Amino acid sequence: MSGADPTSLNVGRAAGQGEAANVEQPPERVDYALLDQSLWNAFRAASDPVAYVRAWLALQCRQVPGTRAAVAVLGAPETGPFTPAATWPADDAAPPALMRAAEDALARRETVLQSAGGGAENLLALPVLVDGALYGCVALAFQGSAGAAAEATRRLRWGLGWLESLLRREQGGRDAALRDRTMRALDFVAIVLGARRFEQACTRLATELARELECDPVAVGILRRKRVRVRAVSHSADFGRRMNLVRDMGLAMDEALDQHDIVHFPPPEGWDYRVTRMHEDLALAHRTGSVLTVPMPAGSAAGDDDRMLGAITLERRARTRFSDETVELVDVIAAMVGPILEEKRRNDRSILTKVVHAIGGGLWRIFGPRHAGLKIATLVLAGLVYLAMTVTTTFAIGSPARIEGLVQRSVVAPFSGYLATESARAGDEVAAGEIIATINDQDLQLEKLRLETARRQREAEYDEALATRELATATILRRQIEQVDSQLALIEEQLARTRIRAPFDGFVVEGDLSQRVGSSLDRGQELFKIAPLDAYRVVLEVDERDIAQVEPGQEGALRLSARPGETLDYAVTRLTPIAEARDGRNFFRVEAALDTVPDWVSPAMEGAARTRVDERLAVEVWTRRFTDWLRLALWRVQP
C-alpha cells in the first residue's frame, strides 16, 4: 500500500473479474472507487487492533486480484498461541487448506506458496516477523498464473509494513506499561525496605497502597497454620476495634489463597470462574463497591518457591471496579515485596524461635515430601555416623623406617701412612679376612731390612765374643740381638696390619676409598663400616606427637621401598629418650627387631612402618590429629 489517494487504487479493476468485495451482500454491480474509499475510511478509523487488522486484511484482498479467501493469524511473540485474528470474507471461516498453509508458514518461519498453475487456486502464506520474533502469519487463497503469484507475494510483503507498524506500536505500549508498572512497584519495594520491623513494613505497605490506588481500606494478611491473620490495615496502627472487618477480610484472603489465584468481586467480564462467596459477603457487610485480593508469595526466603506468605486485600467504596492495569500492578507489587516481608518476619523472631524453626524446617525437609536428594544424603550421612561410632579399627602409628645392621664394626687405619689400594666400597659384601684395602709399606720394608742387617752384625759380634771367651761382651750383644728381634717383630706386625681385612662376613655400610688412593691416612681414621649379613634391626623415626603411644613389645609391619608389595613383621625393642630434628620435624629413634630376615634385605634400605597400638573407634582414629590440635589450642587460650 502507498500513501496515494485510495480512490485512485484499483479503479475499474473488477469489471471483468467477478471479484467479491468484503460486504455482506455485494450488489451485482459495484462502484469500486466508493468501495475502496469505504475500506480506507474504516482502516483509518480503526479504534482497536482487531478492527485495524480486519480493515487491513480487506484492503490487502483488494490489492491482490482474484482473492477468494484470506486469514490473519496472530498471537503472543514466539510463544503463541496463534489464532485467527481476522478473516476475509468477514463472516466466513478460513478454508482448511488455507489454515494448513498458515500453520506450515508458522512452523517453517518462511513464505509458503502452493501454486497449481494454469489459473487454478493458489495458496500464499507469509510469516509476520518483527525484529526476528514471530507474531503470526497472513495467508491468501487466490486464482492466477505463476506471474500473478509472484505479484501477489510482492504486494503482500509490501502491505505487511502496516501490520508490523501496528505490532510495534502494541509492543511499545506494552513495554511502556511494563516499565511504568515496574517503576511503581519498585517504589513500594523501597517503602518496605525502609521499614526496620516486619509490622511497620506491613503497615506502610497497606497505607501506601490505599493512597496510591485510592482504596479504603487495604489489609495485609499473613498465612499461619493454614489460616490468614490480618497483620496491618491502612491508616490504622491499632485495628483491634474493627474486629468484624478484620475477620471478614481474613476470610476473603483465605478464599483467595485456597484457590492460589487473584479474586476480584464483582468479577470482571471474561475472567475465569473463581469462588467469590467470602468476597461477596465482605462487600455486602461493609458496603464496599469492589474487593480485590492478591496472593503474596514468600519466595526463596522461605525455602519453598511455591509457598504463600499471605495476601493483600483492597476495597473501594465506590462502584468502580479495579482495572486490569491495577490488578497487574498489585500482583507485581505482591510478588516483589512478598520475599522481603518474609525475610523481615524471620529476622524479627527470637533466637530460640529461629533455632526451633530451623530444626523443624530441617526435619520437615528430611521426613516430609519431596527433597529426595536431601533424604538420600541424610541416610548416607547417618550410615556413616553409625559406622564411625560402632566400627573399630586397628590404631597404628606410621613412621619412616630404615634397616641397620644389628652390629656395625668400624674399620680404621692402624697407623699413619698412605693408602696403597682399595678393593671394597659401600654396598659390597665381604668375607671374613678378605683384604679390603692396603697401606703403603715401603718405609716399613726398609726399616725391616735395616734391622735384619743390624741383627746379623750383632750375631757376628756375639759369635766372636763367645770365641774369645769375653762373656760380658757376649751378654751385652745378646741383649742387643733380643732388642733387634723385638723391633723386627713390631715391624712384622705393622707390615701385617698394612693389609686391612674384613673382621667378619658382612656388608659394607659406609666407606668409599676409590678416590683417595695415595692420600695420607691418620691413625684411627675410619675407613669402612661393616655390618653382619644375618643380624639386622629396624630403626623407626616416630613423630614426637606419637611417641607416647609406642612401647617396647608392640608389633608392627614394615614395607621397604625396594619391595613395596612384601610386608615384614617386627617387634619394638627399645625407645631412645632423645629427640632428633630433621626436615622441620622432631622425632624419636625407636629400635625394633625383625621376626624373619629375607635374603634380599640389606642395610640402609628405607621404607614405611606401622606400629600397632590397640583397637579403637574408627572416628577416633580418623580425627586424632584434629582433636589433639584442638585440645592444645583450647588450652592455650583458656584463662
XYZ file of C-alpha atoms in Angstrom:
639
model
C 0.000 0.000 0.000
C 1.095 3.575 -0.607
C 0.123 6.981 0.581
C -1.712 7.858 -2.666
C -5.377 8.768 -2.749
C -7.208 5.497 -2.178
C -9.808 6.444 -4.786
C -7.133 6.043 -7.450
C -6.397 2.437 -6.464
C -7.871 -0.474 -8.472
C -10.375 1.698 -10.323
C -12.180 -0.373 -12.954
C -10.236 -3.492 -11.955
C -13.046 -5.816 -11.101
C -15.282 -5.148 -14.092
C -14.386 -8.432 -15.777
C -13.020 -10.389 -12.806
C -16.116 -11.373 -10.835
C -14.403 -10.453 -7.569
C -16.477 -10.148 -4.401
C -15.958 -7.179 -2.084
C -15.823 -7.639 1.695
C -19.501 -6.837 2.240
C -22.320 -8.989 3.437
C -24.435 -8.896 0.216
C -22.395 -7.403 -2.626
C -24.563 -5.991 -5.378
C -24.228 -7.225 -8.906
C -22.543 -4.006 -9.971
C -20.174 -2.343 -7.534
C -18.653 1.111 -7.644
C -15.110 0.040 -6.674
C -13.935 3.589 -6.142
C -16.556 4.037 -3.433
C -15.747 0.573 -2.038
C -12.027 1.348 -1.740
C -12.832 4.676 -0.153
C -15.002 2.996 2.475
C -12.270 0.447 3.249
C -9.681 3.182 3.678
C -12.036 5.122 5.907
C -12.593 2.022 8.041
C -8.834 1.424 8.181
C -8.146 4.990 9.282
C -10.959 4.995 11.846
C -9.997 1.663 13.452
C -10.103 2.204 17.231
C -8.727 -1.148 18.356
C -6.260 -3.697 16.991
C -8.998 -6.133 15.906
C -10.752 -3.541 13.728
C -7.383 -2.410 12.403
C -6.414 -5.939 11.321
C -9.815 -6.598 9.730
C -9.698 -3.371 7.694
C -6.081 -4.017 6.743
C -6.868 -7.572 5.578
C -9.787 -6.317 3.467
C -7.518 -3.757 1.796
C -4.909 -6.448 1.126
C -7.528 -8.595 -0.567
C -8.411 -5.636 -2.813
C -4.725 -5.331 -3.725
C -4.425 -8.970 -4.890
C -6.669 -9.725 -7.889
C -8.644 -12.924 -7.726
C -8.514 -13.254 -3.926
C -11.156 -15.724 -2.728
C -10.292 -16.033 0.989
C -7.771 -14.677 3.475
C -6.872 -15.076 7.147
C -4.577 -13.202 9.559
C -3.275 -15.444 12.363
C -1.711 -13.611 15.321
C -0.573 -14.392 18.849
C 1.970 -13.626 21.541
C 5.510 -13.227 20.154
C 7.196 -16.617 19.678
C 5.097 -18.391 22.306
C 1.572 -18.019 20.858
C -0.973 -19.481 20.843
C -1.607 -18.280 17.297
C -5.301 -17.937 16.434
C -7.202 -16.243 13.571
C -7.498 -12.515 14.320
C -9.382 -11.654 11.097
C -10.784 -13.477 8.061
C -11.994 -12.393 4.673
C -14.852 -12.537 3.842
C -15.537 -11.350 7.367
C -18.304 -13.795 8.268
C -16.751 -16.871 6.670
C -14.334 -19.310 8.291
C -10.988 -19.744 6.618
C -10.815 -22.796 4.333
C -8.949 -25.784 5.857
C -6.361 -25.765 3.066
C -5.611 -22.105 3.767
C -5.231 -22.791 7.513
C -2.836 -25.653 6.769
C -0.726 -23.323 4.648
C -0.719 -20.798 7.518
C 0.351 -23.474 10.004
C 3.123 -24.544 7.639
C 4.405 -20.953 7.395
C 4.346 -20.619 11.186
C 6.267 -23.843 11.646
C 8.864 -23.067 8.968
C 9.027 -19.305 9.667
C 9.245 -18.658 5.933
C 6.991 -17.922 2.948
C 4.812 -20.806 1.762
C 3.451 -20.683 -1.817
C 1.363 -23.539 -3.139
C 0.729 -22.786 -6.821
C -1.219 -25.119 -9.079
C -0.640 -23.026 -12.226
C -2.938 -22.747 -15.208
C -5.254 -20.309 -13.473
C -6.027 -22.715 -10.615
C -6.251 -21.598 -6.976
C -3.000 -20.592 -5.292
C -2.262 -20.539 -1.556
C 0.164 -17.928 -0.211
C 1.230 -17.648 3.463
C 3.781 -15.144 4.818
C 5.056 -15.177 8.424
C 4.864 -11.904 10.339
C 8.325 -11.298 11.818
C 9.117 -8.192 13.846
C 12.737 -7.841 14.969
C 13.173 -11.565 14.431
C 10.223 -12.501 16.672
C 7.327 -14.473 15.192
C 3.967 -12.747 15.740
C 1.868 -14.848 13.341
C 1.228 -15.073 9.606
C -1.094 -13.884 6.813
C -2.474 -16.361 4.258
C -4.379 -15.722 0.990
C -6.186 -18.013 -1.442
C -6.384 -16.523 -4.940
C -6.617 -17.511 -8.587
C -3.980 -16.637 -11.124
C -0.925 -17.715 -13.053
C 2.643 -18.070 -11.778
C 3.263 -14.429 -12.607
C 0.194 -13.442 -10.616
C 1.525 -15.446 -7.655
C 4.816 -13.543 -7.723
C 2.948 -10.226 -7.920
C 0.688 -11.270 -5.039
C 3.735 -12.138 -2.925
C 5.301 -8.744 -3.650
C 2.093 -6.854 -2.807
C 1.539 -8.826 0.401
C 5.119 -8.246 1.554
C 4.684 -4.554 0.886
C 1.411 -4.450 2.776
C 2.842 -6.229 5.828
C 4.542 -2.966 6.755
C 1.182 -1.625 8.025
C 0.664 -4.697 10.186
C 4.227 -4.589 11.507
C 3.687 -0.931 12.393
C 0.629 -1.900 14.450
C 2.508 -4.701 16.197
C 5.417 -2.399 17.010
C 3.029 0.179 18.471
C 1.291 -2.509 20.503
C 4.603 -3.900 21.740
C 5.856 -0.415 22.533
C 2.719 0.283 24.521
C 3.095 -2.974 26.432
C 6.762 -2.226 27.124
C 5.926 1.266 28.327
C 3.171 -0.091 30.565
C 5.556 -2.726 31.918
C 8.211 -0.114 32.654
C 5.696 2.111 34.382
C 4.330 -0.807 36.383
C 7.837 -1.909 37.360
C 8.869 1.580 38.461
C 5.757 1.961 40.580
C 6.341 -1.475 42.099
C 9.936 -0.536 42.909
C 8.633 2.482 44.816
C 6.688 0.112 47.050
C 9.750 -2.110 47.421
C 11.714 0.909 48.641
C 8.969 1.699 51.154
C 9.038 -1.850 52.533
C 12.821 -1.934 52.653
C 12.847 1.349 54.556
C 10.924 -0.175 57.460
C 13.010 -1.679 60.246
C 10.403 -4.095 61.618
C 8.008 -6.503 59.971
C 4.839 -4.964 61.412
C 5.971 -1.499 60.398
C 6.667 -2.703 56.850
C 3.179 -4.234 56.545
C 1.505 -1.044 57.800
C 3.490 1.150 55.422
C 2.682 -1.137 52.504
C -1.061 -1.113 53.243
C -1.180 2.654 53.767
C 0.774 3.455 50.608
C -1.375 1.081 48.524
C -4.508 2.771 49.846
C -3.158 6.212 48.998
C -1.731 5.332 45.586
C -4.667 3.244 44.329
C -7.451 5.233 46.051
C -8.621 2.334 48.198
C -10.055 2.225 51.709
C -9.172 0.077 53.481
C -6.211 -2.052 52.398
C -5.182 -5.006 54.555
C -2.085 -7.205 54.609
C -2.538 -10.727 55.962
C -0.022 -13.448 56.796
C -0.749 -17.161 56.465
C -0.158 -19.077 59.698
C -1.281 -22.654 60.363
C -3.473 -22.661 57.246
C -5.340 -19.523 58.338
C -4.686 -15.907 57.437
C -4.149 -13.394 60.207
C -4.508 -9.732 59.283
C -1.317 -8.005 60.394
C -1.860 -4.472 59.067
C -4.729 -2.218 57.938
C -4.143 1.024 56.085
C -4.159 4.249 58.113
C -4.563 2.280 61.326
C -1.855 1.348 63.799
C -4.411 -0.279 66.143
C -7.215 -2.062 64.307
C -8.439 -4.144 67.243
C -11.725 -2.233 67.370
C -12.572 -3.245 63.815
C -12.774 -6.950 64.556
C -15.651 -7.682 62.173
C -13.854 -6.045 59.262
C -10.593 -7.789 60.118
C -12.335 -11.161 60.386
C -14.158 -10.769 57.075
C -11.022 -9.612 55.274
C -9.121 -12.603 56.673
C -11.812 -14.947 55.329
C -11.577 -13.275 51.927
C -7.821 -13.789 51.961
C -8.309 -17.456 52.890
C -10.649 -17.810 49.932
C -8.066 -16.396 47.519
C -5.193 -18.446 48.949
C -7.246 -21.641 48.806
C -7.595 -21.058 45.070
C -3.982 -19.833 44.649
C -5.301 -17.068 42.425
C -6.421 -13.452 42.316
C -10.058 -12.923 43.321
C -11.981 -9.852 42.141
C -15.521 -9.052 43.184
C -17.629 -8.245 41.293
C -15.852 -10.496 38.781
C -14.928 -8.698 35.542
C -16.261 -9.932 32.232
C -14.099 -12.565 30.598
C -12.440 -13.761 33.810
C -12.164 -17.463 34.550
C -14.550 -18.765 37.162
C -13.466 -18.254 40.783
C -15.268 -18.752 44.079
C -16.137 -15.274 45.445
C -18.548 -16.048 48.284
C -16.392 -14.552 51.076
C -15.622 -11.521 48.936
C -19.298 -11.015 48.273
C -20.075 -11.260 51.999
C -17.302 -8.735 52.707
C -18.676 -6.315 50.133
C -22.255 -6.622 51.396
C -21.394 -6.461 55.101
C -19.243 -3.369 54.817
C -20.954 -1.696 51.857
C -17.949 -1.996 49.632
C -18.216 -1.380 45.921
C -15.315 -3.577 44.787
C -12.963 -6.044 46.514
C -9.643 -7.339 45.191
C -7.425 -9.953 46.878
C -3.985 -10.802 45.524
C -1.920 -13.696 46.981
C 1.572 -12.772 48.148
C 4.314 -15.419 47.619
C 7.014 -15.988 50.217
C 9.672 -16.595 47.571
C 13.003 -18.307 48.032
C 13.460 -16.804 51.523
C 11.079 -19.467 52.826
C 12.974 -22.294 51.183
C 9.942 -23.136 49.001
C 9.208 -21.026 45.928
C 5.559 -22.201 45.850
C 4.699 -21.305 49.450
C 2.440 -18.325 50.028
C 3.274 -15.721 52.641
C -0.195 -14.244 52.746
C -2.401 -11.909 50.736
C -3.305 -8.269 50.154
C -6.969 -7.231 50.128
C -8.059 -3.883 48.689
C -11.516 -2.327 48.899
C -13.136 0.560 47.090
C -16.250 2.182 48.419
C -17.424 3.466 45.064
C -18.938 1.166 42.469
C -15.745 1.230 40.435
C -14.003 -1.994 39.625
C -10.292 -2.420 39.640
C -8.897 -2.092 36.127
C -6.745 -4.792 34.584
C -3.750 -2.461 34.864
C -4.371 -2.011 38.596
C -4.727 -5.761 39.127
C -1.453 -6.404 37.302
C 0.266 -3.661 39.316
C -0.873 -5.102 42.652
C 0.146 -8.591 41.506
C 3.655 -7.355 40.647
C 3.914 -5.484 43.961
C 2.862 -8.583 45.903
C 5.386 -10.746 44.061
C 8.215 -8.275 44.750
C 7.534 -7.361 48.379
C 6.498 -10.861 49.494
C 10.044 -12.255 49.837
C 11.164 -9.028 51.543
C 8.378 -9.228 54.110
C 9.150 -12.903 54.690
C 12.792 -12.048 55.347
C 11.824 -9.290 57.793
C 9.385 -11.605 59.552
C 12.098 -14.198 60.001
C 14.589 -11.625 61.269
C 12.116 -10.336 63.875
C 11.855 -13.739 65.546
C 13.729 -14.503 68.755
C 16.855 -16.619 68.637
C 15.077 -19.529 70.311
C 12.264 -19.358 67.774
C 14.750 -19.267 64.921
C 16.512 -22.337 66.265
C 13.256 -24.238 66.729
C 12.029 -23.298 63.253
C 15.370 -24.191 61.691
C 15.271 -27.617 63.318
C 11.636 -28.066 62.388
C 12.267 -26.981 58.818
C 15.169 -29.344 58.503
C 13.139 -32.242 59.898
C 10.270 -31.391 57.568
C 12.560 -31.439 54.545
C 14.033 -34.739 55.691
C 10.818 -36.561 56.638
C 8.284 -34.634 54.557
C 7.508 -34.928 50.849
C 9.969 -34.016 48.091
C 13.669 -33.229 48.668
C 14.701 -36.733 47.602
C 18.328 -35.682 47.285
C 18.387 -34.373 50.865
C 16.819 -37.589 52.143
C 19.422 -39.711 50.369
C 22.245 -37.519 51.662
C 20.825 -37.730 55.204
C 20.615 -41.525 55.044
C 24.175 -41.749 53.759
C 25.407 -39.375 56.466
C 23.513 -41.256 59.172
C 25.009 -44.507 57.948
C 28.495 -43.050 58.013
C 27.985 -41.690 61.526
C 26.665 -45.052 62.718
C 29.620 -46.873 61.205
C 32.059 -44.346 62.643
C 30.582 -44.726 66.142
C 30.400 -48.516 66.086
C 33.095 -49.805 63.754
C 36.521 -50.268 65.313
C 39.831 -50.415 63.547
C 43.443 -51.037 64.447
C 45.174 -47.886 65.608
C 48.673 -47.872 64.163
C 51.458 -45.291 64.288
C 53.019 -44.616 60.908
C 56.647 -43.570 60.659
C 59.626 -43.643 58.299
C 61.934 -46.615 58.818
C 65.284 -47.941 57.668
C 67.297 -51.142 58.041
C 70.538 -51.143 60.026
C 72.888 -53.930 60.988
C 72.485 -55.218 64.491
C 76.235 -54.699 64.966
C 78.229 -52.196 62.952
C 82.020 -52.533 63.100
C 84.225 -49.617 62.141
C 87.444 -50.468 60.282
C 90.107 -47.802 60.994
C 93.650 -47.046 59.889
C 96.057 -48.897 62.284
C 98.723 -46.228 61.929
C 99.526 -43.177 59.899
C 100.534 -43.772 56.309
C 99.437 -43.640 52.710
C 96.610 -45.597 51.099
C 98.008 -48.046 48.573
C 94.978 -49.956 47.279
C 91.258 -50.440 47.949
C 89.034 -53.315 46.910
C 85.676 -52.641 48.583
C 83.192 -49.831 48.875
C 79.754 -49.205 50.406
C 77.262 -51.818 49.273
C 79.763 -54.645 48.741
C 79.607 -57.935 50.575
C 82.889 -59.024 52.126
C 84.099 -62.273 53.680
C 85.900 -62.608 56.976
C 89.645 -61.992 56.489
C 89.204 -60.596 52.991
C 91.651 -57.769 52.208
C 89.622 -54.669 51.537
C 92.455 -52.090 51.489
C 96.237 -51.831 51.896
C 98.595 -49.185 53.271
C 101.882 -48.366 51.587
C 104.634 -50.469 53.393
C 107.784 -49.221 51.632
C 109.132 -47.459 54.724
C 108.406 -50.476 56.872
C 110.215 -52.773 54.462
C 113.278 -50.523 54.541
C 113.183 -50.452 58.330
C 112.890 -54.243 58.376
C 115.890 -54.577 56.074
C 117.928 -52.248 58.331
C 117.014 -54.214 61.427
C 117.834 -57.551 59.790
C 121.250 -56.198 58.769
C 121.872 -54.933 62.283
C 120.859 -58.325 63.721
C 123.295 -60.219 61.512
C 126.015 -57.806 62.560
C 125.228 -58.311 66.242
C 125.156 -62.099 65.782
C 128.632 -61.998 64.213
C 129.954 -59.922 67.080
C 128.258 -62.251 69.543
C 129.893 -65.323 68.000
C 133.287 -63.611 68.076
C 132.852 -62.713 71.779
C 131.998 -66.303 72.613
C 135.046 -67.487 70.731
C 137.340 -65.179 72.684
C 135.522 -66.006 75.914
C 134.507 -62.398 76.501
C 131.418 -63.264 78.432
C 130.487 -59.718 79.446
C 130.644 -58.543 75.844
C 128.679 -61.593 74.706
C 125.954 -60.876 77.239
C 125.606 -57.283 76.045
C 125.467 -58.377 72.409
C 122.854 -60.965 73.272
C 120.659 -58.291 74.773
C 121.125 -56.139 71.672
C 120.121 -59.066 69.444
C 116.962 -59.565 71.514
C 116.199 -55.858 71.183
C 116.559 -56.036 67.415
C 114.318 -59.120 67.375
C 111.654 -57.180 69.245
C 111.893 -54.368 66.731
C 111.659 -56.844 63.862
C 108.586 -58.426 65.444
C 106.996 -54.983 65.682
C 107.835 -54.276 62.061
C 106.353 -57.626 61.021
C 103.185 -56.829 62.912
C 102.959 -53.434 61.275
C 103.533 -54.970 57.868
C 100.713 -57.433 58.535
C 98.442 -54.584 59.528
C 99.088 -52.742 56.264
C 96.668 -55.286 54.771
C 93.282 -54.214 56.124
C 90.901 -57.193 56.343
C 87.176 -57.612 56.965
C 86.555 -58.644 60.588
C 83.641 -60.924 59.670
C 81.278 -61.822 56.883
C 79.255 -58.725 56.304
C 78.088 -55.823 54.253
C 79.985 -52.577 53.762
C 77.600 -49.930 55.065
C 79.866 -46.914 54.696
C 83.200 -46.218 53.059
C 84.395 -45.492 49.551
C 88.174 -45.027 49.154
C 88.272 -45.313 45.378
C 89.017 -41.603 45.029
C 91.598 -41.491 47.865
C 94.273 -43.945 46.719
C 97.673 -42.414 47.518
C 96.312 -39.967 50.063
C 97.559 -39.848 53.631
C 95.809 -41.604 56.469
C 95.816 -40.758 60.143
C 95.941 -43.332 62.857
C 92.431 -44.226 63.970
C 90.776 -42.690 60.884
C 87.573 -44.587 59.964
C 87.871 -46.254 56.588
C 84.860 -48.589 56.461
C 81.797 -49.501 58.465
C 80.722 -53.133 58.144
C 77.554 -54.815 59.365
C 76.926 -58.576 59.577
C 74.720 -60.198 56.940
C 72.463 -62.179 59.240
C 71.614 -59.719 62.015
C 69.544 -56.567 61.366
C 67.424 -54.117 63.277
C 64.724 -51.667 62.180
C 65.137 -48.021 63.147
C 61.837 -46.090 63.303
C 61.639 -42.290 63.297
C 58.491 -41.785 65.407
C 56.982 -38.303 65.486
C 57.064 -36.554 68.850
C 53.243 -36.401 68.834
C 53.037 -40.196 68.676
C 55.927 -41.310 70.878
C 53.688 -41.565 73.956
C 51.686 -44.297 72.189
C 54.714 -46.514 71.453
C 56.010 -49.054 73.978
C 58.525 -51.933 73.842
C 56.893 -55.187 72.850
C 54.413 -53.671 70.392
C 54.300 -55.289 66.992
C 54.122 -53.723 63.579
C 54.565 -54.157 59.855
C 57.295 -52.810 57.601
C 57.323 -52.287 53.859
C 60.571 -51.343 52.170
C 60.836 -49.228 49.043
C 62.839 -51.989 47.372
C 59.839 -54.364 47.565
C 56.697 -52.414 48.478
C 54.495 -55.444 47.930
C 56.055 -57.513 50.720
C 55.413 -56.958 54.426
C 57.937 -57.695 57.169
C 56.775 -58.093 60.760
C 58.743 -56.633 63.648
C 58.569 -56.032 67.396
C 59.639 -52.861 69.195
C 62.688 -53.465 71.397
C 63.975 -50.082 72.541
C 62.963 -46.421 72.736
C 65.631 -43.731 72.700
C 64.630 -40.861 75.019
C 66.460 -38.270 72.940
C 64.680 -36.318 70.205
C 66.286 -35.500 66.889
C 65.320 -32.750 64.445
C 65.280 -33.201 60.704
C 63.373 -31.544 57.846
C 61.449 -29.306 60.223
C 60.096 -32.083 62.452
C 61.110 -33.660 65.738
C 61.233 -37.424 66.082
C 62.471 -40.111 68.449
C 64.595 -43.084 67.446
C 62.830 -46.376 68.120
C 64.537 -49.719 67.506
C 62.750 -52.917 66.527
C 63.732 -56.482 65.660
C 62.519 -58.298 62.541
C 60.745 -61.607 63.087
C 62.294 -63.096 59.949
C 65.022 -61.693 57.721
C 64.624 -62.446 53.982
C 67.721 -62.903 51.860
C 67.064 -59.735 49.858
C 67.157 -57.442 52.914
C 70.295 -55.384 53.293
C 71.359 -52.475 55.497
C 70.434 -48.883 54.531
C 67.141 -49.919 52.906
C 64.333 -47.461 53.687
C 60.571 -47.701 53.795
C 57.495 -47.085 55.938
C 56.433 -48.777 59.157
C 53.120 -49.037 61.020
C 53.345 -49.901 64.691
C 50.091 -51.389 66.009
C 48.940 -49.855 69.294
C 45.406 -51.127 70.034
C 41.817 -51.320 68.723
C 39.875 -48.023 68.693
C 36.766 -46.477 67.150
C 37.289 -45.529 63.541
C 36.138 -41.948 64.149
C 38.667 -41.581 66.951
C 41.462 -42.770 64.693
C 40.412 -40.500 61.808
C 40.061 -37.367 63.939
C 43.004 -37.957 66.277
C 45.215 -35.254 64.796
C 42.411 -32.691 64.827
C 41.332 -33.443 68.394
C 44.929 -33.248 69.628
C 45.369 -29.889 67.909
C 42.047 -28.652 69.297
C 42.915 -29.650 72.858
C 46.224 -27.824 72.654
C 44.654 -24.733 71.061
C 41.913 -24.545 73.702
C 44.431 -24.969 76.479
C 46.475 -22.079 75.086
C 43.571 -19.621 75.098
C 41.894 -20.628 78.320
C 42.288 -18.105 81.188
